[in-house]
PDB file of C-alpha atoms in Angstrom:
ATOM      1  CA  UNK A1233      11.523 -36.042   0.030  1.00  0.00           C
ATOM      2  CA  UNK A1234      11.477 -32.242  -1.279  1.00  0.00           C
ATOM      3  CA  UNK A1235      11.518 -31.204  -4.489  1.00  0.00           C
ATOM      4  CA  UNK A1236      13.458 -27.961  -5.607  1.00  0.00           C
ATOM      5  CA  UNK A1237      11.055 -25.880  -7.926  1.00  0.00           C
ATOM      6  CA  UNK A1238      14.026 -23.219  -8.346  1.00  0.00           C
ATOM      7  CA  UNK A1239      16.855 -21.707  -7.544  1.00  0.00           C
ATOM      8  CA  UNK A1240      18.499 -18.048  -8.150  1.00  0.00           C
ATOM      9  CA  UNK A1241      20.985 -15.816  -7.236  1.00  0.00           C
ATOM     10  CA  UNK A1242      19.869 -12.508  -5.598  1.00  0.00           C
ATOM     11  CA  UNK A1243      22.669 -10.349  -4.955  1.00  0.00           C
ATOM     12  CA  UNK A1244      25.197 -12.233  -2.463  1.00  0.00           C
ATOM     13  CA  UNK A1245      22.369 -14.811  -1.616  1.00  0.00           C
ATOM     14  CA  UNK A1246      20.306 -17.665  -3.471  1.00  0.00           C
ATOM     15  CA  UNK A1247      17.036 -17.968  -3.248  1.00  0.00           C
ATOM     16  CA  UNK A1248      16.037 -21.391  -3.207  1.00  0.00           C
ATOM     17  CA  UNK A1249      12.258 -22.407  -3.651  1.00  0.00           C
ATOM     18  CA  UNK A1250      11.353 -26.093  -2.052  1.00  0.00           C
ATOM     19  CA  UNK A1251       8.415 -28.081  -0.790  1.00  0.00           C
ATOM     20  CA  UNK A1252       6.401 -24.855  -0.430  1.00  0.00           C
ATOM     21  CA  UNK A1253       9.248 -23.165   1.177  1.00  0.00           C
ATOM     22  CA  UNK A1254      11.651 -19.766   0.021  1.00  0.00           C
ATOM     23  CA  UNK A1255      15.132 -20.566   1.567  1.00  0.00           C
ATOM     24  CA  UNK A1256      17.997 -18.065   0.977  1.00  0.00           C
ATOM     25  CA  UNK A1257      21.226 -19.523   1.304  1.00  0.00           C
ATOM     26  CA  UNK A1258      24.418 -16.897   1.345  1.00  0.00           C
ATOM     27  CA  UNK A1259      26.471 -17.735  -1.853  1.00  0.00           C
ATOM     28  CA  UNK A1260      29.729 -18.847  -0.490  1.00  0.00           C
ATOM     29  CA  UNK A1261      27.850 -21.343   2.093  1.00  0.00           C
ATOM     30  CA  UNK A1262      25.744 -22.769  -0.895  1.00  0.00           C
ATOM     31  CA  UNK A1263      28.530 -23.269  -3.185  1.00  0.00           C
ATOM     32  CA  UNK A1264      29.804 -25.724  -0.246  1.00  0.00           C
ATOM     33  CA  UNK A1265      26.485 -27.933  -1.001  1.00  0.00           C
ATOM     34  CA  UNK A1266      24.984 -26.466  -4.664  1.00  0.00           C
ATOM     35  CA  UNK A1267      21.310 -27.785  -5.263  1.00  0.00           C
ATOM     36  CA  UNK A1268      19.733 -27.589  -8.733  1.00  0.00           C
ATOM     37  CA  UNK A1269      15.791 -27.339  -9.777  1.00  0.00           C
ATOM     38  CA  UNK A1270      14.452 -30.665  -9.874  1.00  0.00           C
ATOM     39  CA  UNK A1271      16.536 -32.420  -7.664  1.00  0.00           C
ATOM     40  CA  UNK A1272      14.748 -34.059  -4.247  1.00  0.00           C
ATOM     41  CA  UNK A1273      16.631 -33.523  -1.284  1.00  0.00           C
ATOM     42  CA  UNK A1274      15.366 -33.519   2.720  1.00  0.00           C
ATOM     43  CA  UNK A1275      14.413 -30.436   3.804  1.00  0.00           C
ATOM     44  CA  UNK A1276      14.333 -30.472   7.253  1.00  0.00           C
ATOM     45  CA  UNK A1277      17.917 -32.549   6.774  1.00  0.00           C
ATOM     46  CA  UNK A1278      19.007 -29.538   4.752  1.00  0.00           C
ATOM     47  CA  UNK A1279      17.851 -26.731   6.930  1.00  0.00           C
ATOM     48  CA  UNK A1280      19.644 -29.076   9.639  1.00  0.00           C
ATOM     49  CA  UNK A1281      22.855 -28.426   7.480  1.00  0.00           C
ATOM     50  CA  UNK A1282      22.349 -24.804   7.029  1.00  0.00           C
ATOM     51  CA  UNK A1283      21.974 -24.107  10.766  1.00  0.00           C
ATOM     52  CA  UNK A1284      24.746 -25.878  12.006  1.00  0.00           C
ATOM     53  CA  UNK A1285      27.108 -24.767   9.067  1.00  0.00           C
ATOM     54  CA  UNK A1286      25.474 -20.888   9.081  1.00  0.00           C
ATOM     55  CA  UNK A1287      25.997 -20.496  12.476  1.00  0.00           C
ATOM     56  CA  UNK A1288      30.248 -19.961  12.324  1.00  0.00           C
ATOM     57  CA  UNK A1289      30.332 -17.672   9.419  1.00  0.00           C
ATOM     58  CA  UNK A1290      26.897 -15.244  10.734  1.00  0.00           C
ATOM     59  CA  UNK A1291      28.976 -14.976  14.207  1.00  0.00           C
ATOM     60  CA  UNK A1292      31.929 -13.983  12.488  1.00  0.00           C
ATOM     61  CA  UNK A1293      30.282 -11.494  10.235  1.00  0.00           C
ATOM     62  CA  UNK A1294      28.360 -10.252  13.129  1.00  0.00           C
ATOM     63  CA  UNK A1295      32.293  -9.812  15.435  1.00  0.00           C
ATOM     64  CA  UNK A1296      33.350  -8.210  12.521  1.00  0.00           C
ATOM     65  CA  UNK A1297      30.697  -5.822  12.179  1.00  0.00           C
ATOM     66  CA  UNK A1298      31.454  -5.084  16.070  1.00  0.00           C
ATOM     67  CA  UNK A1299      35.179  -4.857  15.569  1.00  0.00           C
ATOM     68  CA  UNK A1300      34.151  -1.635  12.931  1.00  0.00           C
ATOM     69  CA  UNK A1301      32.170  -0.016  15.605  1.00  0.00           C
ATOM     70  CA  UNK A1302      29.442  -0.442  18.084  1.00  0.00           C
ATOM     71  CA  UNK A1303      25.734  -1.807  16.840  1.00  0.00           C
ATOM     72  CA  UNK A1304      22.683  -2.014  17.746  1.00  0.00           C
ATOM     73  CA  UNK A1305      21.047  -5.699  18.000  1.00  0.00           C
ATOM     74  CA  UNK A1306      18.399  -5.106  15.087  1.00  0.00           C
ATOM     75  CA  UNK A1307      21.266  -3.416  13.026  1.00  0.00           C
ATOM     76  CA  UNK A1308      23.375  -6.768  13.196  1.00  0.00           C
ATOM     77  CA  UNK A1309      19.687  -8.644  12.432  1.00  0.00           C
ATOM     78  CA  UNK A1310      19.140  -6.644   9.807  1.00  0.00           C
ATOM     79  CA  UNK A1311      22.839  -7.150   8.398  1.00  0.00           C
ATOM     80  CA  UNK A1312      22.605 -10.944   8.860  1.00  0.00           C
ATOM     81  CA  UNK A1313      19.236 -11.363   6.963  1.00  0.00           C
ATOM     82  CA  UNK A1314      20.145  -9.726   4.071  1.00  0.00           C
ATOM     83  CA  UNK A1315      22.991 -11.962   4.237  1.00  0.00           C
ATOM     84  CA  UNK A1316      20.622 -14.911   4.060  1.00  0.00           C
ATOM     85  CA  UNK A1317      21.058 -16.106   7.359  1.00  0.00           C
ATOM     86  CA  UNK A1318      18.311 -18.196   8.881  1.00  0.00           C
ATOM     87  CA  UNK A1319      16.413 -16.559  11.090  1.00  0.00           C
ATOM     88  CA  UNK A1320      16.754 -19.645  13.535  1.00  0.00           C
ATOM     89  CA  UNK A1321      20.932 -18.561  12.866  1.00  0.00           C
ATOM     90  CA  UNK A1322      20.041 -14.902  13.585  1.00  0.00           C
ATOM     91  CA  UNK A1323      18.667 -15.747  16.963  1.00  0.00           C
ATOM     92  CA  UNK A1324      21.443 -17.674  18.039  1.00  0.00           C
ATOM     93  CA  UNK A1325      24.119 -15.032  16.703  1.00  0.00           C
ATOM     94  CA  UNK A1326      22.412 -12.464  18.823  1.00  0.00           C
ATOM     95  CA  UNK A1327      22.181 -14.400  21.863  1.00  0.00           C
ATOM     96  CA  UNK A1328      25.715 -15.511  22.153  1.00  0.00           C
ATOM     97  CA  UNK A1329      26.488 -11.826  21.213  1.00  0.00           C
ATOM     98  CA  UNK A1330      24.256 -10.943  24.226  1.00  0.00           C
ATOM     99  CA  UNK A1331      25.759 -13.573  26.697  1.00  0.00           C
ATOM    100  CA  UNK A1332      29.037 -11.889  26.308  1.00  0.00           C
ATOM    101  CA  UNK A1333      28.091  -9.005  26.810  1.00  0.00           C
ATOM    102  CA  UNK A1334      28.876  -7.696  23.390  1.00  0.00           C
ATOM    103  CA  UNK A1335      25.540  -6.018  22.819  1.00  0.00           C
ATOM    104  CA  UNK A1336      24.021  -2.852  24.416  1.00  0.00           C
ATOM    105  CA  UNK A1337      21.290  -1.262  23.180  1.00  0.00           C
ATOM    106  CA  UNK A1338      20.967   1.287  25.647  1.00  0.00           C
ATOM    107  CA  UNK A1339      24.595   2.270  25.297  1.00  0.00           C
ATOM    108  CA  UNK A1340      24.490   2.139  21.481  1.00  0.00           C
ATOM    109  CA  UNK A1341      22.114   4.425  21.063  1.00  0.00           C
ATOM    110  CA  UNK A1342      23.788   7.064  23.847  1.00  0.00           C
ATOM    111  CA  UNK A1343      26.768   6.909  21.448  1.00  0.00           C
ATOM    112  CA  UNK A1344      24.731   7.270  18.473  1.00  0.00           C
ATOM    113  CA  UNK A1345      22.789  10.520  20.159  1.00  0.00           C
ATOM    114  CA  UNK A1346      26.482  11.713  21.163  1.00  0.00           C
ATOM    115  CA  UNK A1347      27.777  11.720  18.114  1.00  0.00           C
ATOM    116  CA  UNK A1348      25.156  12.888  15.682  1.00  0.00           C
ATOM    117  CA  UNK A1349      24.191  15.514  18.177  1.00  0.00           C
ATOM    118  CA  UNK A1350      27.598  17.036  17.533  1.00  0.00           C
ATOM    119  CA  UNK A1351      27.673  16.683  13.843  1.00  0.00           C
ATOM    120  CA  UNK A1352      24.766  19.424  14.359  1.00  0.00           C
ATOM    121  CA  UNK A1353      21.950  17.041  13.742  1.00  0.00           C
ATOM    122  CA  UNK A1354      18.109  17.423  15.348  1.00  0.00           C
ATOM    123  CA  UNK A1355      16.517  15.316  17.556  1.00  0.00           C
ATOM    124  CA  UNK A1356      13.823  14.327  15.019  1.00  0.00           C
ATOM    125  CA  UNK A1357      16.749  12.563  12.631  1.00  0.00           C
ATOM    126  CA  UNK A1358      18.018  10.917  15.066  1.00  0.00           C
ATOM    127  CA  UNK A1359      15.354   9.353  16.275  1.00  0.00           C
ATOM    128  CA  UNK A1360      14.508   8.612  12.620  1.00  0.00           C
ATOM    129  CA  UNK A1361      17.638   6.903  12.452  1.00  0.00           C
ATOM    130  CA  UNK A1362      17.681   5.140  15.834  1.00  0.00           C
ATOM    131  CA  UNK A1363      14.324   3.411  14.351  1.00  0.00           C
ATOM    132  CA  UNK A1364      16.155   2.327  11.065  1.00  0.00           C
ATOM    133  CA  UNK A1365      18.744   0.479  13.571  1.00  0.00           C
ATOM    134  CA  UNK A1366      16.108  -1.327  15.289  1.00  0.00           C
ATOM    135  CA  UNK A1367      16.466   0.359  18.625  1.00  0.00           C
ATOM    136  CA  UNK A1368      13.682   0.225  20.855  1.00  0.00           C
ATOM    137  CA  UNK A1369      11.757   2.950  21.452  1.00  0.00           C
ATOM    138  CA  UNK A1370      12.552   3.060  25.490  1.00  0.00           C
ATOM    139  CA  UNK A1371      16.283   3.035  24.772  1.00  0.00           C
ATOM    140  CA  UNK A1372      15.876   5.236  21.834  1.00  0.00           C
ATOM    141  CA  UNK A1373      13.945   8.212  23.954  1.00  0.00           C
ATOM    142  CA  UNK A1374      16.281   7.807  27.339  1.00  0.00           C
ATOM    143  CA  UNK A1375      19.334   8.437  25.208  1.00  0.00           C
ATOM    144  CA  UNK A1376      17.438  11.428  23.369  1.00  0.00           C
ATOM    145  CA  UNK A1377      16.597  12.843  26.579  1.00  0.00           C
ATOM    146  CA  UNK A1378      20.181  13.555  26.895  1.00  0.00           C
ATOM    147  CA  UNK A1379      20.433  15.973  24.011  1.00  0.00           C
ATOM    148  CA  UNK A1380      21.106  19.616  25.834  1.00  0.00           C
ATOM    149  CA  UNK A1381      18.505  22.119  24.212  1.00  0.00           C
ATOM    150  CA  UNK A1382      21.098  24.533  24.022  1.00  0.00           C
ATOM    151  CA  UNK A1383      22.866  23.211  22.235  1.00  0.00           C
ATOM    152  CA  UNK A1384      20.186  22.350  19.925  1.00  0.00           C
ATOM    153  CA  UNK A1385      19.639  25.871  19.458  1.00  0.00           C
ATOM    154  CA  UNK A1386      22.262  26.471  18.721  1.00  0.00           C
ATOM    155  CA  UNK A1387      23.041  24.397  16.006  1.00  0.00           C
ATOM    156  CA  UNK A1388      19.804  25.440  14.397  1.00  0.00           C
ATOM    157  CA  UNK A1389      20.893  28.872  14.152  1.00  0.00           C
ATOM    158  CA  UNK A1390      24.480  27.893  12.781  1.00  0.00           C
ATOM    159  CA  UNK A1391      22.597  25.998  10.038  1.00  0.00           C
ATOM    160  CA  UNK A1392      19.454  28.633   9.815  1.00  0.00           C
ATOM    161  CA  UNK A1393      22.686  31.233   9.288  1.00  0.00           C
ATOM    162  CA  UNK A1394      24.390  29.189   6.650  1.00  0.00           C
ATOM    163  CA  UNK A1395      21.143  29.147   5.021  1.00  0.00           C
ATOM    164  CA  UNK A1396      20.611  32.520   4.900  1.00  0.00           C
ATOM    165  CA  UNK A1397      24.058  33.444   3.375  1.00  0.00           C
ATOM    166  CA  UNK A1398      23.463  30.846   0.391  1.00  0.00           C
ATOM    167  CA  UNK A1399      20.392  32.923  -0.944  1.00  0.00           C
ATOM    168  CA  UNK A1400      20.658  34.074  -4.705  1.00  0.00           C
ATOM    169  CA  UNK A1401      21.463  37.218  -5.340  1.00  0.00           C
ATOM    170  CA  UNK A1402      17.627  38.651  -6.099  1.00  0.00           C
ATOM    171  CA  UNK A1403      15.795  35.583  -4.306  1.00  0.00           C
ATOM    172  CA  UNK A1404      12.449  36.575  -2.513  1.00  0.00           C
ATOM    173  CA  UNK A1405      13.232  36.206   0.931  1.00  0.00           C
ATOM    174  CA  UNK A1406      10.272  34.197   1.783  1.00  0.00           C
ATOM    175  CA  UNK A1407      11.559  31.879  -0.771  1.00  0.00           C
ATOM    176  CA  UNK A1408      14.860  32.015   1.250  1.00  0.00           C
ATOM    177  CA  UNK A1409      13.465  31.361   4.050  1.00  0.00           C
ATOM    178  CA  UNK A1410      11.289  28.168   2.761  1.00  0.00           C
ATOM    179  CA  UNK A1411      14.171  26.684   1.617  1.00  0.00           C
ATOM    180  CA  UNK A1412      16.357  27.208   4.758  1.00  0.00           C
ATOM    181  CA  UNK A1413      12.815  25.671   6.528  1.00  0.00           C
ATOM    182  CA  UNK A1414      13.254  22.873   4.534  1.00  0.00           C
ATOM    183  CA  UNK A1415      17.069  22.408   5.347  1.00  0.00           C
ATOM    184  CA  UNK A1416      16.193  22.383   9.062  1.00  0.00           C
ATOM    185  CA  UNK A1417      13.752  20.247   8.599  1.00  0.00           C
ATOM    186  CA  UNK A1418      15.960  17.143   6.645  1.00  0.00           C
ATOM    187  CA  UNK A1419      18.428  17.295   9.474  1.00  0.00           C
ATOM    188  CA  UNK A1420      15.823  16.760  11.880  1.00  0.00           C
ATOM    189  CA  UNK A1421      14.577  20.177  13.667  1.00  0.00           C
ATOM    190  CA  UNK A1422      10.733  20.543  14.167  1.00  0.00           C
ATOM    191  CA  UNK A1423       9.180  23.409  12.547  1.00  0.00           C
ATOM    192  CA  UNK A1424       9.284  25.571  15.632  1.00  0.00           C
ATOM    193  CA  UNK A1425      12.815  25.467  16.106  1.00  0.00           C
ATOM    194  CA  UNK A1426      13.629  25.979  12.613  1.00  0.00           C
ATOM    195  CA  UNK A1427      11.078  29.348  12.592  1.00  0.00           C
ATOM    196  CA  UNK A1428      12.917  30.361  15.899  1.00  0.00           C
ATOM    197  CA  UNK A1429      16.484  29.282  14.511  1.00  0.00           C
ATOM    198  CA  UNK A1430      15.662  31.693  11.322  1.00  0.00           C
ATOM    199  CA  UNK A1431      14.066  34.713  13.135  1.00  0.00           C
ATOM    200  CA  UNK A1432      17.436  34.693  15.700  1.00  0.00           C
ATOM    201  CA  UNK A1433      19.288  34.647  12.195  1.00  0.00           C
ATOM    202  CA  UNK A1434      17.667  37.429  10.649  1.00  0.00           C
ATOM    203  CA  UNK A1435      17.802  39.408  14.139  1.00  0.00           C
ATOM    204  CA  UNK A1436      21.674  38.572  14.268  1.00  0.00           C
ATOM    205  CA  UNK A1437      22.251  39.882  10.297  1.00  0.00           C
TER     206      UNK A1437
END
């Protein structure tokens, strides 16, 4: 038998402390079976427990989160771990996800160029954000690939244009143009596209 050193609530989860082990246990599920410090339970009985009852509700969060919109598999991991999910739970989720055919990577991240793309976004943000969603690398670069440089350009010079017109009445214009740099540079254009992007604005004033 196990004895739990501690238990605390972290945000929607508790962390429970036991026979060496950190356990976190979403809130509603614990409630269903509450432990207190001191007491001696099983583990391996109660990680048993948590598997088979986890396994329903992370499914159902993970649907849900489908239902909203598509996702990339480390995006539902992610979602499901801060839950406090086993990762054991996780695994399973994303497999049965998988089998089905409810999971696509490569197609997530197409949609996720797509759509970014045209809310005048860079390459270099996207792929920023790709990596935050746990998309691989091979599916994040084929989708990239897609993005017409054109295009590109011209959405830097849109935003290198908007830029421009915000500067103070006064302000140095190298200032100006360090700060439209800078603007270019959060929504993901490299530096040579933004210096391009600003020297078609000026040319175009």
């Amino acid at each position: 038998m196990d004895v739990i050193e501690s238990v605390e609530r972290v945000g929607h989860r508790v962390r429970i402390v036991c026979g060496g082990e950190t356990l976190y246990v979403a809130r509603r599920l614990y409630r269903e079976r509450p432990l207190q410090p001191g007491e001696t339970i099983d583990l391996k009985e109660y990680e048993d427990w948590l598997l088979v009852h986890q396994y329903p509700q992370a499914l159902d969060c993970a649907v849900s989160m489908l239902a909203q919109r598509a996702c990339a598999t480390g995006e539902i991991r992610q979602r499901l771990t801060r839950a406090g999910y086993r990762p054991q739970t996780v695994e399973m989720v994303l497999y049965k996800l998988s089998s089905n055919e409810l999971l696509d990577d490569a197609d997530f991240a197409r949609q996720w160029v797509q759509a970014r793309s045209g809310r005048g976004l860079g390459a270099g943000r996207i792929a920023r954000e790709l990596r935050q969603k746990g998309v691989t690398a091979e599916d994040a670069g084929a989708a990239l690939a897609e993005i017409n440089e054109e295009t590109q350009q011209e959405n830097a010079l849109r935003l290198a244009k908007k830029g421009l017109l915000r500067a103070k009445p006064g302000e140095d214009r190298r200032r100006t143009e360090q700060r439209v740099m800078a603007l270019l540079a959060r929504r993901g254009y490299g530096y040579a596209e933004a210096r391009e992007a600003i020297a078609q604005a000026r040319a175009e004033e």
